[in-house]
Amino acid sequence: MEIYLPVAEISVNWIVIVGLGTLVGFLSGMFGVGGGFLLTPLLVFTGIPSGVAVATTLSHVTASSMSGALAQWRKRAIDFPMAGVMLAGGLVGTGFGVWLFALMRRQGQMDLIVALSYVLLLGFIGAVMLRESLATLKASRDGAAAHLLHRGWFQGLPFKMRFRQSRLYISVIPPLAIGFAVGAMSAIMGIGGGFIIVPAMIYILRMPTNMVMGTSLVQIIGVTAVTTILQATSNYAVDIVLALLLVSGGVVGAQMGVRIGGKLRGEQIRLLMALVVLAVCAGLLWQLVARPSDVYSLTLEAP
Amino acid sequence: MRRALLALAFLALPVFLFLPASPTRADDIVSGISQNVIQIKSNYTGSDIVVFGSVENSRSSQGRDVVVVVRGPDARMTVRRRDRIAGVWVNSDAARFEGLPAYYYLASTQPVDRIAPPAALARYGVGIRYLYPSAVGSHHDPHFFLEAAKRHLKQVGLYAEAPGDIDFQSENLFSTHVPVPAAAPRGQYNVEVYLFRNGQVVSAQSTPLFVDATGLERQLYNLAHNAPLRYGLACVFMAMLLGWISSVLFRRPT
């Protein structure tokens, strides 16, 4: 059951890797997130070097996003103009992120900054989503109508554009900014950024939840594809055998996730995702504050 | 192909290292290994080589010790120490070491401390305790950092010692098994066999051992390093293709 990974230069149990790919793919299809923020730490836990884990997870995110996006596309649930605007911001953000990554590494403490920003971000997003989805669930159970959509605070911004499928007429600046921020995070944390982009689209852009899934997936495909190529050419850290194993599991999981996600209501999906995000946040926080089993850690490099 | 031929030519002549001047050159050691090349294939989970040899012209087996050392290629190591600052564990200090092997295995007829004095062991790098880096980058005393590095390498099986693990088939014929875990890096290894008498090295022999990937694994590794753009594009293409295939396969008529 062991298989040798040519770039990571270690042997892994392929059943475990395919299983992880399936599990994370399932979440990806269900919530419209790539799942990189879950898969990267899980791979590191199985003994894969973190550089390879970060770079190769991106392929898994590309594949499950592709699979999910096609399923959404058949449901006509993708707003392509919106995805294009966010992707444009995302590509600039990725370039910025790669530069910032190098800068942070020179300053040291990069691990800490990444972990702390994960905790803060996940904690905030999880809490907001949890509160909102619970309130909506309660309101619909009480028979009251869901609260009306508020007009966004950015209505006054220029460069307005009509997004017909999302029934929005808004400035392109907020989606560009969201794309940029997520692109930068993708390069720094090795994630697709869906778990940030989905709440941002729901709560900041006020896009309909059913449109958000497909649109965010298209944006994620673009960002992760470019980041994979950047990682392959600058760090030689993408392992194609590992990617194949992860992707094989991931695409199957993503399809199952889309099926189940389609049967749930929007606020139920958001409640589940809030719980997943908070669980990951708690896990990361625990790693930061718990006494490590050995305060010394070792990194090996070929000379 | 040329590299392989060169390697073979190199292997054909076992390299005799340092032979210290000894008034009566009585004891001599001759050794070999079961394989000169460890090939990494897709199902590689580590390997096991046999080091064997014989002691020649030996007067007696009293006061005589055999030590087998297998050293991997040198690695650059960074050891970081975490301290608790404001409730959070933060990397606060680091030390860098160069010139330590990425893999080290030692088998000996008895614990090395009983074989020779520390100065002799340190000179030949015999015993994990007596391995020292060639260069150190640290603001403080690197001692604890070096200890931590060795402790980690022992935990993952890259550093190991097996005192008493040399089998004698006869008075002068010996052999030992050397485990090479899957995590051991690619590169040139050295198999060193030392003959100690009364705390002195009287004979030594060194033979190179190569750990290298072959076939598809090697091609993929080369592609990743020599044509990274094509390799990256291939990864992205594969991911998108599999995503598309699965989406077609799982399509349900609606």
Tab-separated table of C-alpha atoms in Angstrom, chain B:
chain	number	residue	atom	x	y	z
B	1	MET	CA	24.100	6.200	-19.295
B	2	ARG	CA	27.525	7.803	-19.081
B	3	ARG	CA	26.864	8.603	-15.451
B	4	ALA	CA	25.966	4.996	-14.792
B	5	LEU	CA	29.170	3.783	-16.478
B	6	LEU	CA	31.211	6.244	-14.468
B	7	ALA	CA	29.560	5.077	-11.304
B	8	LEU	CA	30.306	1.460	-12.186
B	9	ALA	CA	33.944	2.276	-12.918
B	10	PHE	CA	34.114	4.005	-9.580
B	11	LEU	CA	32.566	1.071	-7.808
B	12	ALA	CA	35.000	-1.378	-9.359
B	13	LEU	CA	37.817	-0.189	-7.149
B	14	PRO	CA	36.998	-0.082	-3.457
B	15	VAL	CA	38.571	3.028	-2.057
B	16	PHE	CA	41.139	2.346	0.592
B	17	LEU	CA	41.165	5.230	2.991
B	18	PHE	CA	43.468	6.134	5.750
B	19	LEU	CA	45.784	3.401	6.865
B	20	PRO	CA	47.577	4.618	9.948
B	21	ALA	CA	51.259	3.845	10.258
B	22	SER	CA	51.573	0.797	12.426
B	23	PRO	CA	54.884	-0.815	13.351
B	24	THR	CA	53.575	-4.326	12.903
B	25	ARG	CA	50.967	-4.232	10.175
B	26	ALA	CA	49.463	-7.474	11.288
B	27	ASP	CA	45.688	-6.939	11.250
B	28	ASP	CA	44.011	-6.055	8.027
B	29	ILE	CA	40.356	-5.797	7.060
B	30	VAL	CA	38.612	-6.629	3.798
B	31	SER	CA	34.932	-5.884	3.315
B	32	GLY	CA	32.141	-5.707	0.779
B	33	ILE	CA	28.478	-4.823	0.543
B	34	SER	CA	25.564	-6.816	-0.845
B	35	GLN	CA	24.662	-4.104	-3.336
B	36	ASN	CA	26.357	-0.934	-4.524
B	37	VAL	CA	23.199	0.777	-5.688
B	38	ILE	CA	19.830	1.064	-3.961
B	39	GLN	CA	17.194	1.740	-6.587
B	40	ILE	CA	14.133	3.735	-5.645
B	41	LYS	CA	11.041	2.524	-7.451
B	42	SER	CA	7.384	3.380	-6.992
B	43	ASN	CA	6.934	0.754	-4.267
B	44	TYR	CA	10.112	1.752	-2.410
B	45	THR	CA	9.698	1.500	1.348
B	46	GLY	CA	13.299	1.513	2.352
B	47	SER	CA	15.946	-1.125	1.876
B	48	ASP	CA	18.323	-3.390	3.722
B	49	ILE	CA	21.922	-3.991	2.773
B	50	VAL	CA	24.399	-6.513	4.116
B	51	VAL	CA	27.926	-5.432	4.940
B	52	PHE	CA	30.354	-8.333	5.274
B	53	GLY	CA	34.070	-8.798	5.562
B	54	SER	CA	36.920	-10.600	7.117
B	55	VAL	CA	39.820	-9.759	9.361
B	56	GLU	CA	43.075	-10.987	7.860
B	57	ASN	CA	46.387	-11.819	9.495
B	58	SER	CA	44.733	-11.568	12.860
B	59	ARG	CA	46.760	-12.779	15.771
B	60	SER	CA	43.813	-13.152	18.093
B	61	SER	CA	40.240	-11.951	18.488
B	62	GLN	CA	41.096	-10.534	21.899
B	63	GLY	CA	41.085	-6.728	22.115
B	64	ARG	CA	39.826	-6.505	18.570
B	65	ASP	CA	36.683	-4.642	17.530
B	66	VAL	CA	34.887	-4.175	14.243
B	67	VAL	CA	32.781	-1.063	13.583
B	68	VAL	CA	30.592	-0.615	10.499
B	69	VAL	CA	29.495	2.957	9.743
B	70	VAL	CA	27.169	3.955	6.896
B	71	ARG	CA	27.118	7.709	6.285
B	72	GLY	CA	24.647	9.471	4.006
B	73	PRO	CA	25.241	12.657	2.062
B	74	ASP	CA	25.750	15.828	4.098
B	75	ALA	CA	22.717	17.989	4.764
B	76	ARG	CA	22.168	21.523	5.936
B	77	MET	CA	20.173	21.451	9.162
B	78	THR	CA	18.251	24.216	10.886
B	79	VAL	CA	17.120	23.641	14.469
B	80	ARG	CA	14.604	26.054	15.928
B	81	ARG	CA	13.599	26.419	19.540
B	82	ARG	CA	10.152	27.590	20.527
B	83	ASP	CA	9.500	29.652	23.631
B	84	ARG	CA	6.276	30.765	25.177
B	85	ILE	CA	5.684	34.473	24.610
B	86	ALA	CA	2.332	35.942	25.664
B	87	GLY	CA	0.815	32.472	25.858
B	88	VAL	CA	1.811	31.497	22.334
B	89	TRP	CA	4.679	29.195	21.363
B	90	VAL	CA	6.966	31.171	19.100
B	91	ASN	CA	10.156	30.195	17.274
B	92	SER	CA	12.581	32.337	19.203
B	93	ASP	CA	16.043	30.997	18.466
B	94	ALA	CA	17.701	28.937	15.786
B	95	ALA	CA	21.006	27.249	15.004
B	96	ARG	CA	22.263	26.083	11.629
B	97	PHE	CA	24.602	23.173	11.131
B	98	GLU	CA	26.524	22.098	8.078
B	99	GLY	CA	28.516	18.982	7.419
B	100	LEU	CA	26.381	16.527	9.349
B	101	PRO	CA	25.234	13.449	7.402
B	102	ALA	CA	21.520	13.162	6.619
B	103	TYR	CA	21.766	9.445	7.444
B	104	TYR	CA	24.038	7.654	9.896
B	105	TYR	CA	24.074	4.015	10.940
B	106	LEU	CA	26.576	2.334	13.166
B	107	ALA	CA	26.967	-1.327	14.059
B	108	SER	CA	29.777	-2.450	16.314
B	109	THR	CA	30.953	-5.448	18.270
B	110	GLN	CA	30.305	-3.529	21.519
B	111	PRO	CA	29.287	-0.006	22.581
B	112	VAL	CA	31.748	2.422	20.997
B	113	ASP	CA	32.691	4.007	24.315
B	114	ARG	CA	34.232	0.700	25.337
B	115	ILE	CA	36.113	0.365	22.036
B	116	ALA	CA	38.217	3.510	21.960
B	117	PRO	CA	38.772	6.808	23.815
B	118	PRO	CA	36.569	9.763	22.785
B	119	ALA	CA	39.371	11.526	20.909
B	120	ALA	CA	39.837	8.554	18.570
B	121	LEU	CA	36.072	8.174	18.026
B	122	ALA	CA	35.686	11.886	17.271
B	123	ARG	CA	38.554	11.788	14.780
B	124	TYR	CA	36.798	9.152	12.669
B	125	GLY	CA	33.253	10.270	13.426
B	126	VAL	CA	32.416	6.927	14.997
B	127	GLY	CA	29.303	7.133	17.185
B	128	ILE	CA	26.385	9.570	16.974
B	129	ARG	CA	27.715	11.352	20.070
B	130	TYR	CA	30.983	12.025	18.287
B	131	LEU	CA	29.520	13.577	15.150
B	132	TYR	CA	30.286	17.260	14.921
B	133	PRO	CA	29.189	19.764	12.281
B	134	SER	CA	31.829	21.392	10.084
B	135	ALA	CA	30.169	24.792	10.395
B	136	VAL	CA	27.779	26.240	12.986
B	137	GLY	CA	25.619	29.336	12.735
B	138	SER	CA	24.267	30.248	16.159
B	139	HIS	CA	24.119	33.171	18.547
B	140	HIS	CA	24.349	31.010	21.623
B	141	ASP	CA	25.786	27.737	22.771
B	142	PRO	CA	24.769	25.336	19.980
B	143	HIS	CA	25.108	22.281	22.226
B	144	PHE	CA	21.397	21.844	22.988
B	145	PHE	CA	20.479	22.520	19.389
B	146	LEU	CA	22.890	19.829	18.178
B	147	GLU	CA	21.500	17.374	20.745
B	148	ALA	CA	17.965	18.193	19.572
B	149	ALA	CA	18.895	17.610	15.914
B	150	LYS	CA	20.357	14.193	16.730
B	151	ARG	CA	17.327	13.310	18.873
B	152	HIS	CA	14.963	14.131	15.991
B	153	LEU	CA	17.014	12.173	13.473
B	154	LYS	CA	17.038	9.165	15.808
B	155	GLN	CA	13.253	9.395	16.210
B	156	VAL	CA	12.661	9.210	12.451
B	157	GLY	CA	15.178	6.394	12.036
B	158	LEU	CA	17.756	8.359	10.053
B	159	TYR	CA	20.313	8.056	12.842
B	160	ALA	CA	20.731	4.693	14.524
B	161	GLU	CA	23.300	2.741	16.481
B	162	ALA	CA	23.353	-1.013	16.962
B	163	PRO	CA	26.071	-1.966	19.414
B	164	GLY	CA	26.726	-5.696	19.443
B	165	ASP	CA	24.920	-6.217	16.161
B	166	ILE	CA	27.849	-7.636	14.175
B	167	ASP	CA	27.593	-11.387	13.606
B	168	PHE	CA	30.737	-13.458	13.401
B	169	GLN	CA	30.307	-16.491	11.164
B	170	SER	CA	33.747	-17.701	12.147
B	171	GLU	CA	36.569	-16.201	14.124
B	172	ASN	CA	37.411	-13.782	11.329
B	173	LEU	CA	34.325	-13.619	9.080
B	174	PHE	CA	31.646	-11.101	9.981
B	175	SER	CA	28.472	-9.544	8.566
B	176	THR	CA	25.775	-7.085	9.589
B	177	HIS	CA	22.432	-5.851	8.255
B	178	VAL	CA	22.035	-2.123	7.623
B	179	PRO	CA	18.471	-0.786	7.362
B	180	VAL	CA	18.039	2.174	5.005
B	181	PRO	CA	14.612	3.784	5.647
B	182	ALA	CA	12.529	5.295	2.859
B	183	ALA	CA	13.134	8.756	4.288
B	184	ALA	CA	16.889	8.431	3.659
B	185	PRO	CA	17.782	10.926	0.941
B	186	ARG	CA	19.184	10.227	-2.491
B	187	GLY	CA	22.889	10.580	-3.038
B	188	GLN	CA	26.234	8.984	-2.397
B	189	TYR	CA	26.639	7.087	0.835
B	190	ASN	CA	29.840	5.702	2.282
B	191	VAL	CA	30.117	2.332	3.918
B	192	GLU	CA	33.085	2.409	6.270
B	193	VAL	CA	34.458	-0.599	8.085
B	194	TYR	CA	36.956	0.002	10.885
B	195	LEU	CA	39.123	-2.487	12.706
B	196	PHE	CA	40.104	-1.294	16.159
B	197	ARG	CA	42.736	-2.954	18.282
B	198	ASN	CA	43.261	-1.745	21.830
B	199	GLY	CA	41.514	1.540	21.138
B	200	GLN	CA	43.403	2.289	17.913
B	201	VAL	CA	42.213	2.086	14.315
B	202	VAL	CA	44.560	-0.426	12.699
B	203	SER	CA	42.725	-0.908	9.400
B	204	ALA	CA	39.823	0.712	7.598
B	205	GLN	CA	38.037	0.403	4.319
B	206	SER	CA	35.454	2.609	2.639
B	207	THR	CA	33.088	1.651	-0.174
B	208	PRO	CA	30.604	3.983	-1.871
B	209	LEU	CA	26.912	3.136	-1.964
B	210	PHE	CA	24.460	4.979	-4.202
B	211	VAL	CA	20.807	5.593	-3.424
B	212	ASP	CA	19.039	6.773	-6.532
B	213	ALA	CA	15.645	6.774	-8.191
B	214	THR	CA	15.179	4.843	-11.421
B	215	GLY	CA	12.605	4.622	-14.177
B	216	LEU	CA	9.496	6.771	-13.977
B	217	GLU	CA	10.342	8.190	-10.543
B	218	ARG	CA	13.641	9.493	-11.836
B	219	GLN	CA	12.057	10.940	-14.986
B	220	LEU	CA	9.408	12.774	-12.984
B	221	TYR	CA	12.014	14.162	-10.608
B	222	ASN	CA	14.163	15.319	-13.523
B	223	LEU	CA	11.201	16.856	-15.290
B	224	ALA	CA	10.193	18.762	-12.159
B	225	HIS	CA	13.673	20.260	-11.915
B	226	ASN	CA	14.673	20.672	-15.559
B	227	ALA	CA	11.371	21.626	-17.182
B	228	PRO	CA	9.368	23.113	-14.284
B	229	LEU	CA	7.038	25.125	-16.479
B	230	ARG	CA	5.962	22.108	-18.516
B	231	TYR	CA	5.740	20.058	-15.310
B	232	GLY	CA	3.552	22.689	-13.638
B	233	LEU	CA	1.327	22.936	-16.694
B	234	ALA	CA	1.035	19.137	-16.760
B	235	CYS	CA	-0.097	19.155	-13.103
B	236	VAL	CA	-2.733	21.794	-13.770
B	237	PHE	CA	-3.894	20.017	-16.924
B	238	MET	CA	-4.147	16.684	-15.117
B	239	ALA	CA	-6.130	18.255	-12.283
B	240	MET	CA	-8.568	19.954	-14.647
B	241	LEU	CA	-8.938	16.847	-16.810
B	242	LEU	CA	-9.717	14.616	-13.819
B	243	GLY	CA	-12.142	17.200	-12.503
B	244	TRP	CA	-13.912	17.250	-15.847
B	245	ILE	CA	-13.931	13.438	-16.227
B	246	SER	CA	-15.442	12.931	-12.800
B	247	SER	CA	-18.065	15.535	-13.511
B	248	VAL	CA	-19.053	13.683	-16.723
B	249	LEU	CA	-18.993	10.263	-15.044
B	250	PHE	CA	-21.174	11.340	-12.173
B	251	ARG	CA	-23.573	13.273	-14.336
B	252	ARG	CA	-27.131	12.384	-13.604
B	253	PRO	CA	-29.783	12.946	-16.218
B	254	THR	CA	-32.006	15.638	-14.851
